[in-house]
Short mmCIF file of C-alpha atoms in Angstrom, two decimals:
data_model
loop_
_atom_site.label_atom_id
_atom_site.label_comp_id
_atom_site.label_asym_id
_atom_site.label_seq_id
_atom_site.Cartn_x
_atom_site.Cartn_y
_atom_site.Cartn_z
CA MET M 25 0.04 0.04 0.02
CA THR M 26 3.01 2.34 0.26
CA TYR M 27 2.91 2.55 -3.58
CA TYR M 28 -0.50 4.28 -3.47
CA THR M 29 -0.57 7.93 -2.58
CA GLY M 30 -3.66 8.92 -4.59
CA ASN M 31 -5.64 9.59 -1.49
CA LEU M 32 -2.83 11.70 0.26
CA THR M 33 -2.86 14.43 -2.37
CA ASN M 34 -4.95 17.52 -2.82
CA ASN M 35 -5.90 16.29 -6.30
CA THR M 36 -9.12 14.16 -6.26
CA ALA M 37 -8.19 13.07 -9.81
CA ASN M 38 -5.55 10.86 -8.26
CA VAL M 39 -7.85 8.76 -6.05
CA GLY M 40 -7.76 5.16 -7.08
CA LEU M 41 -4.72 5.54 -9.24
CA LEU M 42 -1.04 4.56 -9.09
CA PRO M 43 1.89 6.79 -9.94
CA SER M 44 3.85 6.27 -13.12
CA PRO M 45 4.93 3.76 -14.34
CA TYR M 46 1.96 1.84 -13.23
CA TYR M 47 -1.00 1.80 -15.59
CA TRP M 48 -4.73 2.22 -14.79
CA TRP M 49 -5.40 -1.43 -15.19
CA GLU M 50 -2.86 -2.52 -12.55
CA ALA M 51 -4.48 -0.16 -9.98
CA GLY M 52 -7.75 -2.11 -10.58
CA ALA M 53 -5.83 -5.32 -10.08
CA MET M 54 -4.17 -4.13 -6.99
CA TRP M 55 -7.41 -3.26 -5.30
CA GLY M 56 -8.55 -6.81 -6.22
CA ALA M 57 -5.53 -8.07 -4.41
CA MET M 58 -6.47 -5.89 -1.34
CA VAL M 59 -10.07 -7.35 -1.42
CA ASP M 60 -8.48 -10.83 -1.23
CA TYR M 61 -6.15 -9.72 1.57
CA TRP M 62 -9.17 -8.53 3.67
CA TYR M 63 -11.10 -11.78 2.67
CA TYR M 64 -8.22 -14.07 3.94
CA THR M 65 -7.02 -12.19 6.89
CA GLY M 66 -10.07 -10.24 8.15
CA ASP M 67 -7.82 -7.22 8.52
CA THR M 68 -10.17 -4.14 7.95
CA SER M 69 -7.28 -1.62 8.20
CA TYR M 70 -7.40 -0.69 4.40
CA ASN M 71 -11.16 -1.23 3.65
CA ASP M 72 -12.11 2.33 3.57
CA VAL M 73 -9.26 3.26 1.26
CA VAL M 74 -9.85 0.32 -0.95
CA ALA M 75 -13.63 0.91 -1.31
CA GLN M 76 -13.02 4.58 -2.02
CA ALA M 77 -10.38 3.76 -4.66
CA ILE M 78 -12.67 1.18 -6.51
CA LEU M 79 -15.71 3.48 -6.53
CA SER M 80 -13.66 6.41 -7.62
CA GLN M 81 -13.06 4.72 -10.96
CA ALA M 82 -16.59 3.42 -11.57
CA SER M 83 -17.18 6.21 -14.15
CA PRO M 84 -20.45 8.03 -14.87
CA THR M 85 -21.91 4.97 -16.49
CA ASN M 86 -21.02 2.70 -13.49
CA ASP M 87 -19.03 0.36 -15.74
CA PHE M 88 -15.30 1.52 -15.25
CA MET M 89 -15.54 3.37 -18.60
CA MET M 90 -13.47 6.31 -17.24
CA PRO M 91 -13.20 9.13 -19.86
CA ALA M 92 -9.94 10.23 -18.38
CA GLN M 93 -8.41 6.76 -19.13
CA HIS M 94 -9.38 6.74 -22.80
CA PHE M 95 -5.84 5.89 -24.03
CA ASP M 96 -5.20 3.25 -21.40
CA LEU M 97 -8.58 1.72 -21.39
CA GLY M 98 -8.78 -1.72 -23.36
CA ASN M 99 -11.08 -4.70 -22.74
CA ASP M 100 -8.57 -6.37 -20.48
CA ASP M 101 -8.13 -3.22 -18.44
CA GLN M 102 -11.86 -2.75 -17.92
CA VAL M 103 -12.28 -6.49 -17.04
CA PHE M 104 -9.64 -6.37 -14.40
CA TRP M 105 -11.55 -3.63 -12.54
CA ALA M 106 -14.80 -5.67 -13.08
CA LEU M 107 -13.21 -8.86 -11.58
CA THR M 108 -12.20 -6.74 -8.50
CA ALA M 109 -15.82 -5.64 -8.16
CA MET M 110 -16.86 -9.27 -8.65
CA SER M 111 -14.65 -10.33 -5.81
CA ALA M 112 -16.08 -7.72 -3.56
CA ALA M 113 -19.61 -8.92 -4.38
CA GLU M 114 -18.83 -12.62 -3.71
CA TYR M 115 -16.75 -11.98 -0.56
CA GLY M 116 -19.22 -9.40 0.86
CA PHE M 117 -16.67 -6.67 0.92
CA PRO M 118 -18.26 -3.56 2.55
CA ASN M 119 -19.58 -0.97 0.15
CA PRO M 120 -20.30 2.42 1.62
CA SER M 121 -22.55 3.63 -1.35
CA LYS M 122 -24.15 2.94 -4.60
CA PRO M 123 -23.76 1.24 -7.13
CA SER M 124 -23.39 -2.23 -5.77
CA TRP M 125 -20.35 -4.31 -6.54
CA PHE M 126 -22.47 -6.67 -8.54
CA GLU M 127 -23.95 -3.87 -10.67
CA LEU M 128 -20.44 -2.63 -11.65
CA ALA M 129 -19.42 -6.17 -12.65
CA ASP M 130 -22.69 -6.78 -14.48
CA ASN M 131 -22.42 -3.44 -16.40
CA VAL M 132 -18.96 -4.54 -17.68
CA PHE M 133 -20.34 -7.82 -18.78
CA THR M 134 -23.00 -6.04 -20.74
CA ASP M 135 -20.44 -3.83 -22.34
CA LEU M 136 -18.27 -6.76 -23.44
CA THR M 137 -21.10 -8.62 -25.07
CA THR M 138 -21.73 -5.66 -27.39
CA ARG M 139 -18.09 -5.80 -28.43
CA TRP M 140 -18.20 -9.34 -29.68
CA ASN M 141 -16.77 -9.10 -32.99
CA THR M 142 -17.54 -11.50 -35.89
CA THR M 143 -16.29 -9.39 -38.73
CA GLN M 144 -12.84 -10.87 -38.20
CA CYS M 145 -12.02 -14.33 -36.84
CA ASN M 146 -15.66 -15.30 -36.41
CA GLY M 147 -15.81 -13.87 -32.95
CA GLY M 148 -14.04 -12.76 -29.88
CA ILE M 149 -13.38 -9.45 -28.38
CA LYS M 150 -10.52 -7.21 -29.35
CA TRP M 151 -7.71 -6.38 -26.94
CA GLN M 152 -8.37 -2.62 -27.31
CA ILE M 153 -11.75 -0.82 -27.40
CA PHE M 154 -10.90 2.24 -29.42
CA PRO M 155 -9.47 1.99 -32.90
CA GLU M 156 -6.85 4.68 -32.27
CA ASN M 157 -5.20 2.75 -29.48
CA ALA M 158 -2.25 0.47 -30.36
CA GLY M 159 -3.28 -3.18 -30.52
CA TYR M 160 -6.76 -2.72 -31.85
CA ASP M 161 -6.36 -5.50 -34.31
CA TYR M 162 -5.15 -7.94 -31.64
CA LYS M 163 -7.43 -10.51 -30.00
CA SER M 164 -5.93 -11.32 -26.80
CA SER M 165 -6.41 -14.30 -24.42
CA ILE M 166 -6.38 -12.08 -21.38
CA ALA M 167 -9.18 -9.86 -22.79
CA ASN M 168 -11.29 -12.87 -23.86
CA GLY M 169 -10.23 -15.06 -20.80
CA GLY M 170 -11.10 -12.24 -18.42
CA PHE M 171 -14.53 -11.91 -20.14
CA PHE M 172 -14.82 -15.73 -19.75
CA GLN M 173 -14.03 -15.62 -16.05
CA LEU M 174 -16.32 -12.78 -15.43
CA SER M 175 -19.26 -14.48 -17.27
CA ALA M 176 -18.56 -17.79 -15.29
CA ARG M 177 -18.55 -16.03 -11.88
CA LEU M 178 -21.63 -14.11 -12.68
CA ALA M 179 -23.35 -17.39 -13.65
CA ARG M 180 -22.54 -18.90 -10.28
CA TYR M 181 -23.39 -15.72 -8.42
CA THR M 182 -26.82 -15.25 -9.96
CA GLY M 183 -27.84 -18.60 -11.22
CA ASN M 184 -28.59 -17.01 -14.54
CA THR M 185 -27.89 -19.21 -17.60
CA LYS M 186 -27.28 -16.25 -19.84
CA TYR M 187 -23.89 -15.76 -18.20
CA SER M 188 -22.79 -19.46 -18.59
CA ASP M 189 -23.94 -19.39 -22.23
CA TRP M 190 -21.61 -16.71 -22.91
CA SER M 191 -18.90 -18.54 -21.07
CA ALA M 192 -19.37 -21.59 -23.19
CA LYS M 193 -19.49 -19.32 -26.26
CA ILE M 194 -15.94 -17.75 -25.29
CA TRP M 195 -14.34 -21.05 -24.50
CA GLY M 196 -15.71 -22.48 -27.87
CA TRP M 197 -14.19 -19.53 -29.84
CA MET M 198 -10.75 -19.61 -28.03
CA SER M 199 -10.39 -23.24 -28.55
CA GLY M 200 -11.70 -23.08 -32.02
CA ILE M 201 -9.06 -20.67 -33.19
CA GLY M 202 -6.32 -22.47 -31.13
CA LEU M 203 -5.73 -19.95 -28.30
CA ILE M 204 -6.67 -22.93 -26.09
CA SER M 205 -4.79 -25.96 -27.42
CA ASP M 206 -5.92 -29.57 -27.20
CA GLY M 207 -3.37 -29.85 -24.40
CA PHE M 208 -4.73 -26.90 -22.45
CA ASN M 209 -1.86 -24.55 -23.32
CA VAL M 210 -3.26 -21.02 -23.41
CA TYR M 211 -1.55 -18.81 -25.96
CA ASP M 212 -1.29 -15.10 -25.84
CA GLY M 213 -3.52 -13.97 -28.75
CA SER M 214 -4.07 -13.73 -32.59
CA ASP M 215 -4.60 -11.01 -35.11
CA ASP M 216 -7.62 -9.73 -37.04
CA THR M 217 -5.49 -8.84 -39.91
CA ILE M 218 -4.80 -12.49 -40.65
CA ASN M 219 -8.22 -13.63 -39.64
CA CYS M 220 -6.64 -15.37 -36.58
CA SER M 221 -5.00 -18.00 -38.83
CA GLN M 222 -1.95 -18.06 -36.60
CA VAL M 223 -1.57 -17.53 -32.94
CA ASN M 224 1.11 -15.89 -30.76
CA GLY M 225 2.54 -18.82 -28.91
CA ILE M 226 3.81 -16.98 -25.67
CA GLN M 227 2.34 -18.37 -22.64
CA TRP M 228 1.71 -16.12 -19.59
CA THR M 229 0.62 -17.13 -16.14
CA TYR M 230 -2.28 -14.92 -15.95
CA ASN M 231 -3.90 -16.31 -19.10
CA ASN M 232 -3.88 -19.83 -17.65
CA GLY M 233 -5.17 -18.44 -14.46
CA ALA M 234 -8.07 -16.37 -15.93
CA LEU M 235 -9.41 -19.64 -17.53
CA ILE M 236 -8.79 -21.99 -14.69
CA TYR M 237 -10.86 -20.05 -12.32
CA GLY M 238 -13.70 -19.50 -14.78
CA ALA M 239 -13.84 -23.26 -15.52
CA ALA M 240 -13.80 -24.05 -11.84
CA MET M 241 -16.62 -21.71 -11.23
CA LEU M 242 -18.70 -23.27 -13.95
CA ALA M 243 -17.96 -26.82 -12.60
CA ASN M 244 -19.15 -25.68 -9.20
CA ALA M 245 -22.24 -24.01 -10.62
CA SER M 246 -23.22 -26.75 -12.98
CA THR M 247 -26.45 -28.56 -12.12
CA THR M 248 -25.83 -31.64 -14.36
CA ASP M 249 -23.33 -34.53 -14.16
CA GLU M 250 -22.41 -33.73 -17.73
CA GLY M 251 -21.63 -29.99 -16.96
CA ILE M 252 -19.77 -30.81 -13.72
CA SER M 253 -17.58 -33.55 -15.62
CA LEU M 254 -16.99 -31.17 -18.58
CA TRP M 255 -15.81 -28.08 -16.59
CA THR M 256 -14.03 -30.15 -13.93
CA ASN M 257 -11.97 -31.89 -16.71
CA ARG M 258 -11.19 -28.57 -18.37
CA THR M 259 -10.15 -27.08 -14.98
CA MET M 260 -7.84 -29.93 -14.29
CA GLY M 261 -6.47 -29.82 -17.69
CA LEU M 262 -5.48 -26.25 -17.38
CA PHE M 263 -3.91 -26.93 -13.94
CA ARG M 264 -1.75 -29.81 -15.24
CA THR M 265 -0.57 -27.61 -18.04
CA GLY M 266 0.03 -24.66 -15.70
CA LYS M 267 2.03 -26.96 -13.48
CA SER M 268 4.22 -27.97 -16.31
CA VAL M 269 4.77 -24.56 -17.88
CA PHE M 270 4.88 -22.30 -14.91
CA PHE M 271 6.69 -24.21 -12.11
CA GLY M 272 10.46 -24.79 -12.16
CA PRO M 273 12.69 -23.84 -13.69
CA TYR M 274 15.51 -25.99 -12.33
CA GLU M 275 15.71 -29.45 -10.68
CA ASN M 276 16.35 -27.76 -7.25
CA ALA M 277 13.19 -25.45 -7.62
CA THR M 278 10.59 -27.74 -9.31
CA GLY M 279 7.87 -26.65 -7.07
CA VAL M 280 8.25 -22.90 -7.27
CA MET M 281 6.26 -20.71 -9.67
CA PHE M 282 7.95 -18.59 -12.19
CA GLU M 283 7.00 -16.42 -15.23
CA SER M 284 8.44 -18.65 -17.83
CA ALA M 285 8.13 -16.21 -20.77
CA CYS M 286 10.47 -13.65 -19.25
CA GLU M 287 11.95 -14.43 -15.74
CA LYS M 288 15.07 -16.46 -16.80
CA GLY M 289 16.06 -13.86 -19.39
CA GLN M 290 15.24 -11.15 -16.98
CA THR M 291 13.05 -9.28 -19.55
CA CYS M 292 9.84 -8.92 -17.64
CA ASP M 293 8.25 -5.54 -17.65
CA ASN M 294 6.21 -3.69 -15.02
CA ASP M 295 3.03 -5.31 -16.06
CA GLN M 296 4.47 -8.73 -16.06
CA PHE M 297 6.06 -8.48 -12.61
CA SER M 298 2.53 -8.66 -11.32
CA PHE M 299 1.06 -11.69 -13.28
CA LYS M 300 2.00 -14.15 -10.56
CA ASN M 301 -0.45 -12.46 -8.29
CA TYR M 302 -3.34 -13.24 -10.51
CA ILE M 303 -2.53 -16.93 -11.17
CA SER M 304 -1.81 -17.43 -7.45
CA ARG M 305 -5.14 -15.82 -6.38
CA TRP M 306 -7.06 -17.90 -9.12
CA PHE M 307 -5.35 -21.15 -8.22
CA TYR M 308 -6.37 -20.74 -4.67
CA ALA M 309 -9.92 -19.56 -5.49
CA SER M 310 -10.33 -22.60 -7.91
CA ALA M 311 -9.20 -24.97 -5.13
CA LYS M 312 -11.76 -23.41 -2.82
CA VAL M 313 -14.70 -23.98 -5.04
CA LEU M 314 -13.44 -27.42 -6.43
CA PRO M 315 -11.71 -28.80 -3.23
CA ASP M 316 -12.10 -32.49 -4.11
CA ALA M 317 -10.42 -32.08 -7.41
CA LEU M 318 -7.88 -29.46 -6.67
CA MET M 319 -7.11 -28.70 -3.06
CA THR M 320 -4.38 -31.20 -2.53
CA ASP M 321 -2.74 -30.57 -5.88
CA VAL M 322 -2.90 -26.76 -5.69
CA LEU M 323 -1.29 -26.78 -2.02
CA SER M 324 1.39 -29.06 -3.24
CA ARG M 325 2.48 -26.30 -5.56
CA MET M 326 1.57 -23.16 -3.70
CA VAL M 327 2.95 -24.04 -0.29
CA PRO M 328 6.65 -24.28 -1.68
CA THR M 329 5.91 -21.34 -3.87
CA ALA M 330 4.69 -19.17 -0.98
CA GLU M 331 7.60 -20.24 1.15
CA ALA M 332 10.04 -19.31 -1.79
CA ALA M 333 8.27 -15.97 -2.26
CA ALA M 334 8.38 -15.10 1.33
CA ARG M 335 12.19 -15.82 1.56
CA THR M 336 12.69 -13.14 -1.08
CA CYS M 337 10.91 -10.40 0.92
CA SER M 338 13.98 -9.48 2.64
CA GLY M 339 15.60 -6.84 0.47
CA GLY M 340 15.64 -3.21 -0.24
CA PRO M 341 16.52 -0.51 2.37
CA ASN M 342 13.63 -1.82 4.59
CA ASN M 343 14.68 -5.50 4.51
CA ARG M 344 11.10 -6.50 3.38
CA THR M 345 11.04 -5.78 -0.19
CA CYS M 346 10.19 -8.71 -2.48
CA ALA M 347 12.07 -9.99 -5.44
CA THR M 348 11.08 -10.97 -8.85
CA ASN M 349 12.64 -14.50 -8.95
CA TRP M 350 11.41 -16.87 -6.22
CA TRP M 351 13.39 -19.83 -7.35
CA TYR M 352 16.68 -17.97 -6.75
CA GLU M 353 17.91 -18.38 -3.19
CA GLU M 354 19.28 -14.81 -2.94
CA TRP M 355 17.26 -11.71 -3.23
CA GLY M 356 17.58 -10.09 -6.68
CA TYR M 357 16.38 -9.08 -10.05
CA ALA M 358 14.25 -6.06 -9.56
CA ALA M 359 11.66 -4.79 -7.04
CA GLY M 360 8.47 -2.92 -7.42
CA LEU M 361 4.67 -3.01 -6.92
CA GLY M 362 4.11 -6.07 -9.07
CA GLN M 363 6.55 -8.17 -7.03
CA GLN M 364 4.97 -7.07 -3.82
CA MET M 365 1.59 -7.97 -5.19
CA SER M 366 2.73 -11.40 -6.58
CA ALA M 367 4.24 -12.35 -3.16
CA LEU M 368 1.14 -11.27 -1.37
CA GLY M 369 -1.03 -13.35 -3.71
CA ALA M 370 1.11 -16.40 -3.06
CA ILE M 371 1.14 -16.06 0.56
CA ASP M 372 -2.21 -14.95 1.78
CA GLY M 373 -4.07 -17.51 -0.18
CA LEU M 374 -2.61 -20.19 2.11
CA LEU M 375 -5.51 -19.17 4.48
CA LEU M 376 -8.01 -20.42 1.96
CA GLN M 377 -9.16 -23.29 4.32
CA THR M 378 -9.97 -20.93 7.12
CA VAL M 379 -12.59 -18.82 5.17
CA GLU M 380 -15.99 -19.41 3.72
CA GLY M 381 -16.11 -19.77 -0.11
CA PRO M 382 -17.42 -17.07 -2.43
CA GLY M 383 -21.03 -16.17 -1.81
CA MET M 384 -23.98 -15.95 -4.22
CA MET M 385 -26.79 -13.46 -4.75
CA SER M 386 -29.37 -13.74 -1.98
#
């Protein structure tokens, strides 16, 4: 929280936002991490600040379409704020005013359905919302995977099949063009300009995590044996692939999570430093809603990962700054907000067996 100063200035335009070099989306993601922190620990110290920050970015249309963020506002950016609101709704995070957390998440869902684009690639949503923003022709897995997860969580929260129908549609499209492989690898995206005939084969932790929690939620919410089996198998397939791609990278650190696309080469950027927060949170959350299928396996990976992450939180001038590489026994390779978030997500989720599962609409 020391990275956030938006509530300490005389400029109300900074409320809810992080200073440069952190983008708008990462602020939304950070508030989601803090909602999780409250959920797992019961510590209310930051609740007022967190609620104020989330609501400050709700926008005049209550869907996180902030006019001031036009050039930083893509579909994935918006959906990260929506997933934070969804967590707040499911966990009963205190809301001091209107709109409700559910309304914010649901309004974003409605926005995303209107952007389903069949002109190219026979479906999917674009990475960017506005044509003038770089990446408008890209169809990314995080935008579509975030949409999938949001739909799945709304389906469970409300019991309304319109949301699960959208989840199935998104999964079908992603697997149809090869963003989800037969072996449950999740690739980064494809391009409208080639009609999604090829995929960008980079794999990031948060793409896997976005899909695994959505699939786990659908398995939990399914009312038929067929649905439970289908989504449980997909959840387990994603987890098995996640274990093989994102844990390692050496024989003496096989149980430790790492960002395989950039950590070993030390090429991660400020965004990517935070990605392990999301997959950690979504692994834990998936185990919570599918304990029989996942709890043992998730903890077998996340306990050594959390221990390794905690060991790195001993650097910097305060001797509690966390490092990027958890599989390296000495502190090193950059520090920052993303590293703190990632360590927090790996560690606080260990309390998942002490809390109730995510709630549903009463």
